[in-house]
Amino acid sequence: MKNFVILLSLLAVTRLAAGQVKCDATHECPAGHTCCQVAGGQWGCCPLPQAVCCSDQVHCCPNGYTCHTTTGKCSKGIYSLPWFTKQAAIVNEPEKVEAVKCDATYECPDGHTCCQVNNGEWGCCPLPQAVCCDDHVHCCPNGYTCHTTTGKCNKGLSTLAWLEKQSAIVKPLAVQKKVEAVKCDATHECPDGHTCCQVAGGQWGCCPLPQAVCCSDQVHCCPNGYTCHTTTGKCNKGLSTLAWLEKQSAIVKPLAVQKKVEAVKCDATHECPDGHTCCQVAGGQWGCCPLPQAVCCSDQVHCCPNGYTCHTTTGKCNKGIYSLPWFTKQAAIVNEPEKVEAVKCDATHECPDGHTCCQVAGGQWGCCPLPQAVCCTDQVHCCPNGYTCHTTTGKCNKQGALELTWWEKLPARKSRQ
C-alpha cells in the first residue's frame, strides 16, 4: 500500500509539470519526463521528472533513488519500487539549427560537442559542452569525469555509462573554398583553424587546433593554454588533463602560387625559400633555416627562432622560461645567374660575385664566401665585414654582436681569358 501511494505521488508531480524537455537540438521528451541515454547513444524518455538514469540504458528510477540492476528495483532506504522503462524520445528536427564548428571542414549538430578521435580526426559527442574522454572514442556529460577502466562517467556518487562519439559532418566544398589557409612558409600551409608546427627533419605539420602549443617531441600538440607532458602523453592545465593530439602533414601549395614568392638571397649563386633564413654550414657553404629572421647556431647545423638563444649542450632554443627543440638547416638552392660579375683577384684568378679575394698559403688566392670580408692572418679563414679574427678561438668577434664561427676560404678559380 505504501509503495502504491509513492507511485501516485510521482505521477501527480509528472502531470503538474509543463513544457517539453529538450534533450538536444533534434530530440525532446514530454513535460515531466527526463532525457536519458539508451543503447547506441540515442535518447530515451524516463516518465519521471529529474529521474535517475540506470546504467543498463533501458530503465530509470525516481529522483533520490538508486538503481539495482540485479533486482530490477529502485531503492531508497527502506523503500523499494519496480524500476521504470524509458520510452523513445520525440524527434523534432528544427529548420534553422546552427551547427557546432570543429574546424574549417568539419562540424557537429547543434547541442553536440566536437571531440578528437583517433588519427586527429573529429567526432561528435551527443551532449553540449561535453567532456571528451582520452580514449578518443567516448565522452561524458559536462561536470563528469571519464573513467576508462570502468567505461563510466563519474560525478560524486552519480555514475553514468559513457557515450560514444559519432562521425563529424564534412562541410560542403562550396563553404570550404571561402576559408583562408594558415601559412607556414612560402610552400606549405595548414587548413583554417589549424596551427603550423615543426615535425622531424625541419618539415611542417598541422595541429588540428587554433593557436595550439607545439610539443617538443615534434609529433604532438596541445590546446592553447595547456602544457605538453611528453612522459604521460597528456596536455595539462591546472586540474584539467587531456590526451595530446597528433600533427598531420602540411599542405604543399601549388607551383603556380610558389612561383610568385620572392626567394631569400644568400649570395649570387645561392638562395633560400621565402620565410627562411640563410645560415652558414660546414665548409663555408650556405644552408636554409626554415624560419624567418632566425638565429643561426654556432654548430653550423641548427638554428632557433628569432629572439631565442641556441644551447648546443641541450639541443634546445631558449627564451626565458620557454624551451623548444632547435631546427635543422636544409641545403640552400643553387641558382647560378647568367650575367654575374666575378670578383677579380689578379689577371689570372677570380672569385664568384659576393665573395672576397684573400691570400692563402704560398701566395695563392682563396675566396672568402662573404662580400667585403676580413681576411684572417692564418691565411685559411675569414670573417664578416666589421668583425675581428681571433685565431686562438677560431671565432669572429664584434663588440655588442653575437660571436660567430669563422669561415673557411675556398680556392680561387682561373679567370676566363
Tab-separated table of C-alpha atoms in Angstrom:
chain	number	residue	atom	x	y	z
A	1	MET	CA	0.000	0.000	0.000
A	2	LYS	CA	2.855	2.383	0.908
A	3	ASN	CA	4.566	1.770	-2.478
A	4	PHE	CA	1.255	2.440	-4.285
A	5	VAL	CA	0.948	5.834	-2.563
A	6	ILE	CA	4.515	6.710	-3.616
A	7	LEU	CA	3.715	5.859	-7.241
A	8	LEU	CA	0.559	8.004	-7.195
A	9	SER	CA	2.556	10.921	-5.796
A	10	LEU	CA	5.180	10.611	-8.531
A	11	LEU	CA	2.527	10.505	-11.264
A	12	ALA	CA	0.801	13.556	-9.779
A	13	VAL	CA	4.089	15.532	-9.895
A	14	THR	CA	4.583	14.414	-13.504
A	15	ARG	CA	1.164	15.744	-14.590
A	16	LEU	CA	1.744	19.135	-12.949
A	17	ALA	CA	4.949	19.825	-14.958
A	18	ALA	CA	4.579	21.919	-18.097
A	19	GLY	CA	6.639	22.359	-21.247
A	20	GLN	CA	8.682	19.945	-23.343
A	21	VAL	CA	12.049	18.701	-22.014
A	22	LYS	CA	14.819	19.280	-24.589
A	23	CYS	CA	17.441	16.508	-24.938
A	24	ASP	CA	19.390	18.079	-27.812
A	25	ALA	CA	18.617	20.071	-30.953
A	26	THR	CA	16.641	17.229	-32.545
A	27	HIS	CA	15.194	15.192	-29.645
A	28	GLU	CA	12.851	16.028	-26.772
A	29	CYS	CA	10.709	14.366	-24.105
A	30	PRO	CA	7.206	15.218	-22.865
A	31	ALA	CA	6.757	17.548	-19.901
A	32	GLY	CA	7.582	15.918	-16.564
A	33	HIS	CA	9.936	13.410	-18.181
A	34	THR	CA	13.747	13.112	-18.029
A	35	CYS	CA	16.070	12.663	-21.026
A	36	CYS	CA	18.217	9.515	-20.615
A	37	GLN	CA	20.715	7.908	-22.958
A	38	VAL	CA	19.774	4.495	-24.348
A	39	ALA	CA	21.822	1.968	-26.361
A	40	GLY	CA	23.735	3.344	-29.361
A	41	GLY	CA	23.978	6.849	-27.916
A	42	GLN	CA	20.330	7.656	-28.720
A	43	TRP	CA	17.868	9.432	-26.425
A	44	GLY	CA	15.055	7.910	-24.392
A	45	CYS	CA	12.462	9.439	-22.050
A	46	CYS	CA	12.018	8.373	-18.419
A	47	PRO	CA	8.388	9.129	-17.353
A	48	LEU	CA	9.561	10.947	-14.183
A	49	PRO	CA	10.954	14.442	-13.539
A	50	GLN	CA	14.646	14.748	-12.615
A	51	ALA	CA	14.937	10.963	-12.712
A	52	VAL	CA	17.986	8.750	-12.170
A	53	CYS	CA	19.039	7.083	-15.449
A	54	CYS	CA	20.049	3.467	-14.790
A	55	SER	CA	23.322	2.118	-16.186
A	56	ASP	CA	21.565	-0.671	-18.171
A	57	GLN	CA	20.436	2.142	-20.548
A	58	VAL	CA	16.860	0.751	-20.514
A	59	HIS	CA	15.398	1.689	-17.126
A	60	CYS	CA	15.248	4.612	-14.703
A	61	CYS	CA	14.312	5.426	-11.101
A	62	PRO	CA	12.731	8.382	-9.260
A	63	ASN	CA	14.925	11.244	-8.085
A	64	GLY	CA	16.821	10.270	-4.924
A	65	TYR	CA	16.500	6.519	-5.583
A	66	THR	CA	19.263	4.092	-6.565
A	67	CYS	CA	19.017	1.628	-9.474
A	68	HIS	CA	19.638	-2.020	-8.584
A	69	THR	CA	20.251	-3.826	-11.869
A	70	THR	CA	20.358	-7.289	-10.226
A	71	THR	CA	16.831	-6.981	-8.748
A	72	GLY	CA	15.269	-4.560	-11.236
A	73	LYS	CA	14.280	-2.265	-8.368
A	74	CYS	CA	14.613	1.373	-7.299
A	75	SER	CA	15.752	1.635	-3.664
A	76	LYS	CA	15.834	4.472	-1.150
A	77	GLY	CA	16.415	3.461	2.446
A	78	ILE	CA	13.607	1.033	3.403
A	79	TYR	CA	11.597	1.845	0.285
A	80	SER	CA	11.785	-0.308	-2.849
A	81	LEU	CA	9.922	0.255	-6.159
A	82	PRO	CA	9.998	-1.537	-9.509
A	83	TRP	CA	12.095	0.488	-11.902
A	84	PHE	CA	10.604	2.370	-14.875
A	85	THR	CA	11.200	1.686	-18.570
A	86	LYS	CA	12.423	4.510	-20.819
A	87	GLN	CA	10.379	5.416	-23.899
A	88	ALA	CA	11.660	6.598	-27.244
A	89	ALA	CA	12.380	10.328	-27.424
A	90	ILE	CA	10.427	12.597	-29.779
A	91	VAL	CA	12.349	13.569	-32.918
A	92	ASN	CA	11.850	17.276	-33.586
A	93	GLU	CA	14.180	18.439	-36.365
A	94	PRO	CA	14.430	22.250	-36.285
A	95	GLU	CA	14.779	24.080	-39.597
A	96	LYS	CA	17.313	26.720	-38.576
A	97	VAL	CA	19.751	24.960	-36.250
A	98	GLU	CA	23.307	26.297	-36.140
A	99	ALA	CA	25.993	23.631	-36.446
A	100	VAL	CA	28.914	23.415	-33.987
A	101	LYS	CA	32.107	24.218	-35.902
A	102	CYS	CA	35.075	21.869	-35.292
A	103	ASP	CA	37.388	23.359	-37.935
A	104	ALA	CA	37.162	24.686	-41.489
A	105	THR	CA	35.907	21.396	-42.926
A	106	TYR	CA	34.149	19.541	-40.073
A	107	GLU	CA	31.140	20.343	-37.883
A	108	CYS	CA	28.742	18.690	-35.430
A	109	PRO	CA	24.968	19.115	-34.984
A	110	ASP	CA	23.691	21.773	-32.577
A	111	GLY	CA	23.791	20.567	-28.972
A	112	HIS	CA	26.794	18.334	-29.655
A	113	THR	CA	30.473	18.783	-28.762
A	114	CYS	CA	33.428	18.410	-31.131
A	115	CYS	CA	35.903	15.815	-29.784
A	116	GLN	CA	39.097	14.447	-31.285
A	117	VAL	CA	39.071	10.777	-32.278
A	118	ASN	CA	41.965	8.580	-33.428
A	119	ASN	CA	44.382	9.955	-36.043
A	120	GLY	CA	43.430	13.549	-35.233
A	121	GLU	CA	40.021	13.377	-36.944
A	122	TRP	CA	36.871	14.916	-35.456
A	123	GLY	CA	33.952	13.148	-33.813
A	124	CYS	CA	30.711	14.459	-32.287
A	125	CYS	CA	29.665	13.794	-28.694
A	126	PRO	CA	25.822	13.935	-28.490
A	127	LEU	CA	25.902	16.308	-25.488
A	128	PRO	CA	26.506	20.072	-25.191
A	129	GLN	CA	29.812	21.208	-23.602
A	130	ALA	CA	30.759	17.559	-23.031
A	131	VAL	CA	33.955	16.114	-21.567
A	132	CYS	CA	35.980	14.310	-24.278
A	133	CYS	CA	37.470	11.104	-22.851
A	134	ASP	CA	41.137	10.423	-23.581
A	135	ASP	CA	40.423	7.014	-25.181
A	136	HIS	CA	39.412	9.103	-28.249
A	137	VAL	CA	36.150	7.079	-28.534
A	138	HIS	CA	33.846	8.113	-25.686
A	139	CYS	CA	32.639	11.230	-23.855
A	140	CYS	CA	30.818	12.238	-20.673
A	141	PRO	CA	28.324	14.957	-19.672
A	142	ASN	CA	29.644	18.341	-18.570
A	143	GLY	CA	30.945	18.208	-14.990
A	144	TYR	CA	31.560	14.436	-15.068
A	145	THR	CA	34.921	12.622	-15.156
A	146	CYS	CA	35.756	9.806	-17.603
A	147	HIS	CA	36.873	6.530	-16.016
A	148	THR	CA	38.432	4.489	-18.815
A	149	THR	CA	38.872	1.361	-16.685
A	150	THR	CA	35.124	1.057	-15.930
A	151	GLY	CA	33.706	2.789	-19.014
A	152	LYS	CA	31.724	5.144	-16.766
A	153	CYS	CA	31.144	8.855	-16.213
A	154	ASN	CA	31.508	9.788	-12.529
A	155	LYS	CA	30.425	12.863	-10.576
A	156	GLY	CA	30.437	12.386	-6.819
A	157	LEU	CA	28.076	9.471	-6.096
A	158	SER	CA	26.463	9.687	-9.553
A	159	THR	CA	27.662	7.156	-12.148
A	160	LEU	CA	26.541	7.009	-15.804
A	161	ALA	CA	27.586	4.871	-18.746
A	162	TRP	CA	29.808	6.920	-21.040
A	163	LEU	CA	28.653	7.883	-24.550
A	164	GLU	CA	30.197	7.029	-27.891
A	165	LYS	CA	31.283	9.755	-30.280
A	166	GLN	CA	29.766	9.841	-33.774
A	167	SER	CA	31.488	10.860	-37.006
A	168	ALA	CA	31.665	14.597	-37.668
A	169	ILE	CA	29.914	16.121	-40.693
A	170	VAL	CA	32.078	17.227	-43.629
A	171	LYS	CA	31.048	20.700	-44.777
A	172	PRO	CA	30.118	21.244	-48.464
A	173	LEU	CA	33.072	22.225	-50.674
A	174	ALA	CA	31.344	25.496	-51.547
A	175	VAL	CA	31.692	26.554	-47.913
A	176	GLN	CA	35.261	25.261	-47.563
A	177	LYS	CA	36.559	27.280	-50.543
A	178	LYS	CA	35.887	30.570	-48.777
A	179	VAL	CA	38.157	29.689	-45.849
A	180	GLU	CA	41.666	31.175	-45.623
A	181	ALA	CA	44.531	28.732	-45.111
A	182	VAL	CA	47.139	29.193	-42.347
A	183	LYS	CA	50.509	29.960	-43.978
A	184	CYS	CA	53.550	28.041	-42.632
A	185	ASP	CA	56.066	29.272	-45.215
A	186	ALA	CA	56.160	30.043	-48.930
A	187	THR	CA	55.423	26.438	-49.942
A	188	HIS	CA	53.426	24.911	-47.068
A	189	GLU	CA	50.133	25.746	-45.377
A	190	CYS	CA	47.569	24.291	-42.967
A	191	PRO	CA	43.739	24.391	-43.082
A	192	ASP	CA	41.909	27.230	-41.341
A	193	GLY	CA	41.621	26.651	-37.589
A	194	HIS	CA	44.893	24.670	-37.500
A	195	THR	CA	48.380	25.640	-36.264
A	196	CYS	CA	51.663	25.184	-38.147
A	197	CYS	CA	54.123	23.076	-36.095
A	198	GLN	CA	57.569	21.764	-36.962
A	199	VAL	CA	57.926	17.981	-37.273
A	200	ALA	CA	61.038	15.794	-37.648
A	201	GLY	CA	63.549	16.859	-40.298
A	202	GLY	CA	62.514	20.514	-40.158
A	203	GLN	CA	59.321	19.889	-42.144
A	204	TRP	CA	55.917	21.373	-41.357
A	205	GLY	CA	52.938	19.622	-39.765
A	206	CYS	CA	49.434	20.854	-38.910
A	207	CYS	CA	47.948	20.681	-35.412
A	208	PRO	CA	44.125	20.474	-35.737
A	209	LEU	CA	43.580	23.293	-33.199
A	210	PRO	CA	43.833	27.106	-33.477
A	211	GLN	CA	46.811	28.806	-31.752
A	212	ALA	CA	47.948	25.423	-30.413
A	213	VAL	CA	51.015	24.549	-28.332
A	214	CYS	CA	53.535	22.517	-30.395
A	215	CYS	CA	55.015	19.747	-28.235
A	216	SER	CA	58.792	19.192	-28.138
A	217	ASP	CA	58.526	15.591	-29.404
A	218	GLN	CA	57.751	17.138	-32.832
A	219	VAL	CA	54.790	14.747	-33.260
A	220	HIS	CA	52.046	16.005	-30.947
A	221	CYS	CA	50.383	19.267	-29.849
A	222	CYS	CA	48.059	20.603	-27.143
A	223	PRO	CA	45.255	23.198	-26.964
A	224	ASN	CA	46.148	26.827	-26.335
A	225	GLY	CA	46.942	27.447	-22.666
A	226	TYR	CA	47.850	23.795	-21.966
A	227	THR	CA	51.323	22.322	-21.321
A	228	CYS	CA	52.689	19.232	-23.094
A	229	HIS	CA	53.821	16.393	-20.821
A	230	THR	CA	55.885	14.061	-23.006
A	231	THR	CA	56.243	11.399	-20.296
A	232	THR	CA	52.467	10.874	-19.984
A	233	GLY	CA	51.350	11.885	-23.456
A	234	LYS	CA	48.921	14.401	-21.930
A	235	CYS	CA	48.018	18.097	-22.131
A	236	ASN	CA	47.794	19.663	-18.666
A	237	LYS	CA	46.216	22.910	-17.443
A	238	GLY	CA	45.713	23.055	-13.687
A	239	LEU	CA	43.480	20.096	-12.757
A	240	SER	CA	42.371	19.596	-16.374
A	241	THR	CA	44.106	16.779	-18.305
A	242	LEU	CA	43.531	15.895	-21.978
A	243	ALA	CA	45.146	13.405	-24.343
A	244	TRP	CA	47.513	15.219	-26.699
A	245	LEU	CA	46.759	15.434	-30.446
A	246	GLU	CA	48.819	14.204	-33.371
A	247	LYS	CA	50.016	16.593	-36.066
A	248	GLN	CA	49.041	15.964	-39.687
A	249	SER	CA	51.136	16.631	-42.790
A	250	ALA	CA	51.093	20.208	-44.059
A	251	ILE	CA	49.635	21.017	-47.497
A	252	VAL	CA	52.147	21.786	-50.266
A	253	LYS	CA	50.988	24.851	-52.192
A	254	PRO	CA	50.543	24.604	-55.999
A	255	LEU	CA	53.633	25.561	-58.031
A	256	ALA	CA	51.689	28.397	-59.658
A	257	VAL	CA	51.431	30.060	-56.245
A	258	GLN	CA	55.018	29.290	-55.254
A	259	LYS	CA	56.497	30.974	-58.356
A	260	LYS	CA	55.177	34.375	-57.278
A	261	VAL	CA	57.100	34.228	-53.979
A	262	GLU	CA	60.433	36.058	-53.657
A	263	ALA	CA	63.373	33.895	-52.573
A	264	VAL	CA	65.814	34.952	-49.824
A	265	LYS	CA	69.175	35.635	-51.456
A	266	CYS	CA	72.266	34.261	-49.669
A	267	ASP	CA	74.789	35.288	-52.315
A	268	ALA	CA	74.930	35.475	-56.107
A	269	THR	CA	74.547	31.723	-56.545
A	270	HIS	CA	72.592	30.516	-53.525
A	271	GLU	CA	69.137	31.312	-52.148
A	272	CYS	CA	66.561	30.050	-49.659
A	273	PRO	CA	62.747	29.872	-49.936
A	274	ASP	CA	60.663	32.808	-48.732
A	275	GLY	CA	60.218	32.776	-44.949
A	276	HIS	CA	63.604	31.086	-44.428
A	277	THR	CA	66.956	32.469	-43.218
A	278	CYS	CA	70.348	31.967	-44.870
A	279	CYS	CA	72.838	30.370	-42.425
A	280	GLN	CA	76.392	29.184	-42.947
A	281	VAL	CA	77.000	25.431	-42.664
A	282	ALA	CA	80.237	23.425	-42.554
A	283	GLY	CA	82.797	24.184	-45.264
A	284	GLY	CA	81.571	27.749	-45.760
A	285	GLN	CA	78.505	26.640	-47.722
A	286	TRP	CA	75.005	28.013	-47.299
A	287	GLY	CA	72.066	26.336	-45.572
A	288	CYS	CA	68.455	27.425	-45.065
A	289	CYS	CA	66.811	27.676	-41.650
A	290	PRO	CA	63.020	27.131	-42.073
A	291	LEU	CA	62.188	30.261	-40.018
A	292	PRO	CA	62.182	33.995	-40.870
A	293	GLN	CA	64.946	36.157	-39.295
A	294	ALA	CA	66.241	33.105	-37.435
A	295	VAL	CA	69.229	32.773	-35.108
A	296	CYS	CA	71.980	30.641	-36.729
A	297	CYS	CA	73.501	28.316	-34.125
A	298	SER	CA	77.283	28.054	-33.796
A	299	ASP	CA	77.317	24.300	-34.508
A	300	GLN	CA	76.614	25.269	-38.164
A	301	VAL	CA	73.861	22.634	-38.362
A	302	HIS	CA	70.928	24.034	-36.386
A	303	CYS	CA	69.020	27.285	-35.857
A	304	CYS	CA	66.460	28.843	-33.496
A	305	PRO	CA	63.505	31.263	-33.812
A	306	ASN	CA	64.129	34.985	-33.680
A	307	GLY	CA	64.658	36.141	-30.097
A	308	TYR	CA	65.722	32.690	-28.850
A	309	THR	CA	69.239	31.551	-27.834
A	310	CYS	CA	70.899	28.347	-29.074
A	311	HIS	CA	72.018	25.932	-26.361
A	312	THR	CA	74.347	23.454	-28.050
A	313	THR	CA	74.687	21.225	-24.970
A	314	THR	CA	70.934	20.505	-24.767
A	315	GLY	CA	69.971	20.949	-28.419
A	316	LYS	CA	67.330	23.495	-27.399
A	317	CYS	CA	66.231	27.033	-28.229
A	318	ASN	CA	65.680	29.017	-25.019
A	319	LYS	CA	63.879	32.289	-24.308
A	320	GLY	CA	63.168	32.957	-20.636
A	321	ILE	CA	61.061	30.052	-19.306
A	322	TYR	CA	60.322	28.749	-22.806
A	323	SER	CA	62.347	25.935	-24.388
A	324	LEU	CA	61.936	24.474	-27.895
A	325	PRO	CA	63.914	21.819	-29.813
A	326	TRP	CA	66.212	23.520	-32.285
A	327	PHE	CA	65.643	23.329	-36.051
A	328	THR	CA	67.850	21.667	-38.676
A	329	LYS	CA	69.134	23.711	-41.607
A	330	GLN	CA	68.431	22.451	-45.109
A	331	ALA	CA	70.658	22.760	-48.163
A	332	ALA	CA	70.409	26.107	-49.965
A	333	ILE	CA	69.139	26.304	-53.539
A	334	VAL	CA	71.885	26.748	-56.147
A	335	ASN	CA	70.784	29.399	-58.627
A	336	GLU	CA	73.663	30.221	-60.955
A	337	PRO	CA	72.867	33.527	-62.694
A	338	GLU	CA	73.972	34.018	-66.291
A	339	LYS	CA	75.394	37.532	-66.007
A	340	VAL	CA	77.117	37.624	-62.618
A	341	GLU	CA	80.300	39.656	-62.467
A	342	ALA	CA	83.228	37.827	-60.895
A	343	VAL	CA	85.466	39.446	-58.263
A	344	LYS	CA	88.893	39.824	-59.849
A	345	CYS	CA	91.888	38.871	-57.658
A	346	ASP	CA	94.577	39.396	-60.299
A	347	ALA	CA	94.959	38.922	-64.029
A	348	THR	CA	94.595	35.132	-63.781
A	349	HIS	CA	92.424	34.443	-60.727
A	350	GLU	CA	88.897	35.453	-59.651
A	351	CYS	CA	86.192	34.686	-57.075
A	352	PRO	CA	82.400	34.444	-57.511
A	353	ASP	CA	80.278	37.555	-57.061
A	354	GLY	CA	79.590	38.273	-53.389
A	355	HIS	CA	82.940	36.751	-52.335
A	356	THR	CA	86.204	38.384	-51.251
A	357	CYS	CA	89.680	37.587	-52.587
A	358	CYS	CA	92.077	36.595	-49.765
A	359	GLN	CA	95.656	35.388	-49.816
A	360	VAL	CA	96.245	31.789	-48.732
A	361	ALA	CA	99.500	29.878	-48.039
A	362	GLY	CA	102.154	30.020	-50.737
A	363	GLY	CA	100.945	33.394	-52.025
A	364	GLN	CA	97.989	31.847	-53.846
A	365	TRP	CA	94.459	33.265	-53.918
A	366	GLY	CA	91.443	31.957	-51.994
A	367	CYS	CA	87.828	33.096	-51.902
A	368	CYS	CA	86.007	34.025	-48.715
A	369	PRO	CA	82.242	33.361	-49.247
A	370	LEU	CA	81.296	36.829	-47.887
A	371	PRO	CA	81.316	40.287	-49.525
A	372	GLN	CA	83.975	42.760	-48.321
A	373	ALA	CA	85.191	40.203	-45.774
A	374	VAL	CA	88.081	40.407	-43.299
A	375	CYS	CA	90.908	38.026	-44.296
A	376	CYS	CA	92.358	36.337	-41.197
A	377	THR	CA	96.119	36.176	-40.670
A	378	ASP	CA	96.191	32.352	-40.562
A	379	GLN	CA	95.635	32.564	-44.355
A	380	VAL	CA	92.898	29.898	-44.105
A	381	HIS	CA	89.869	31.642	-42.621
A	382	CYS	CA	87.899	34.892	-42.853
A	383	CYS	CA	85.238	36.893	-41.003
A	384	PRO	CA	82.322	39.178	-41.980
A	385	ASN	CA	82.949	42.844	-42.620
A	386	GLY	CA	83.336	44.762	-39.324
A	387	TYR	CA	84.359	41.665	-37.339
A	388	THR	CA	87.811	40.770	-35.935
A	389	CYS	CA	89.507	37.384	-36.393
A	390	HIS	CA	90.501	35.591	-33.175
A	391	THR	CA	92.923	32.881	-34.245
A	392	THR	CA	93.162	31.326	-30.765
A	393	THR	CA	89.391	30.613	-30.563
A	394	GLY	CA	88.570	30.317	-34.250
A	395	LYS	CA	85.852	32.957	-33.860
A	396	CYS	CA	84.750	36.235	-35.430
A	397	ASN	CA	84.101	38.913	-32.799
A	398	LYS	CA	82.358	42.300	-32.926
A	399	GLN	CA	81.600	44.374	-29.855
A	400	GLY	CA	77.913	44.143	-28.915
A	401	ALA	CA	77.246	41.398	-31.501
A	402	LEU	CA	76.907	37.609	-31.317
A	403	GLU	CA	80.187	35.680	-31.576
A	404	LEU	CA	80.405	33.736	-34.870
A	405	THR	CA	82.488	30.777	-36.030
A	406	TRP	CA	84.916	31.940	-38.710
A	407	TRP	CA	84.569	30.931	-42.377
A	408	GLU	CA	86.988	28.857	-44.442
A	409	LYS	CA	88.359	30.204	-47.699
A	410	LEU	CA	87.734	28.290	-50.921
A	411	PRO	CA	90.261	28.010	-53.787
A	412	ALA	CA	90.060	30.828	-56.337
A	413	ARG	CA	89.286	29.911	-59.923
A	414	LYS	CA	91.258	30.820	-63.024
A	415	SER	CA	89.884	33.819	-64.874
A	416	ARG	CA	88.186	33.245	-68.211
A	417	GLN	CA	90.605	34.504	-70.860
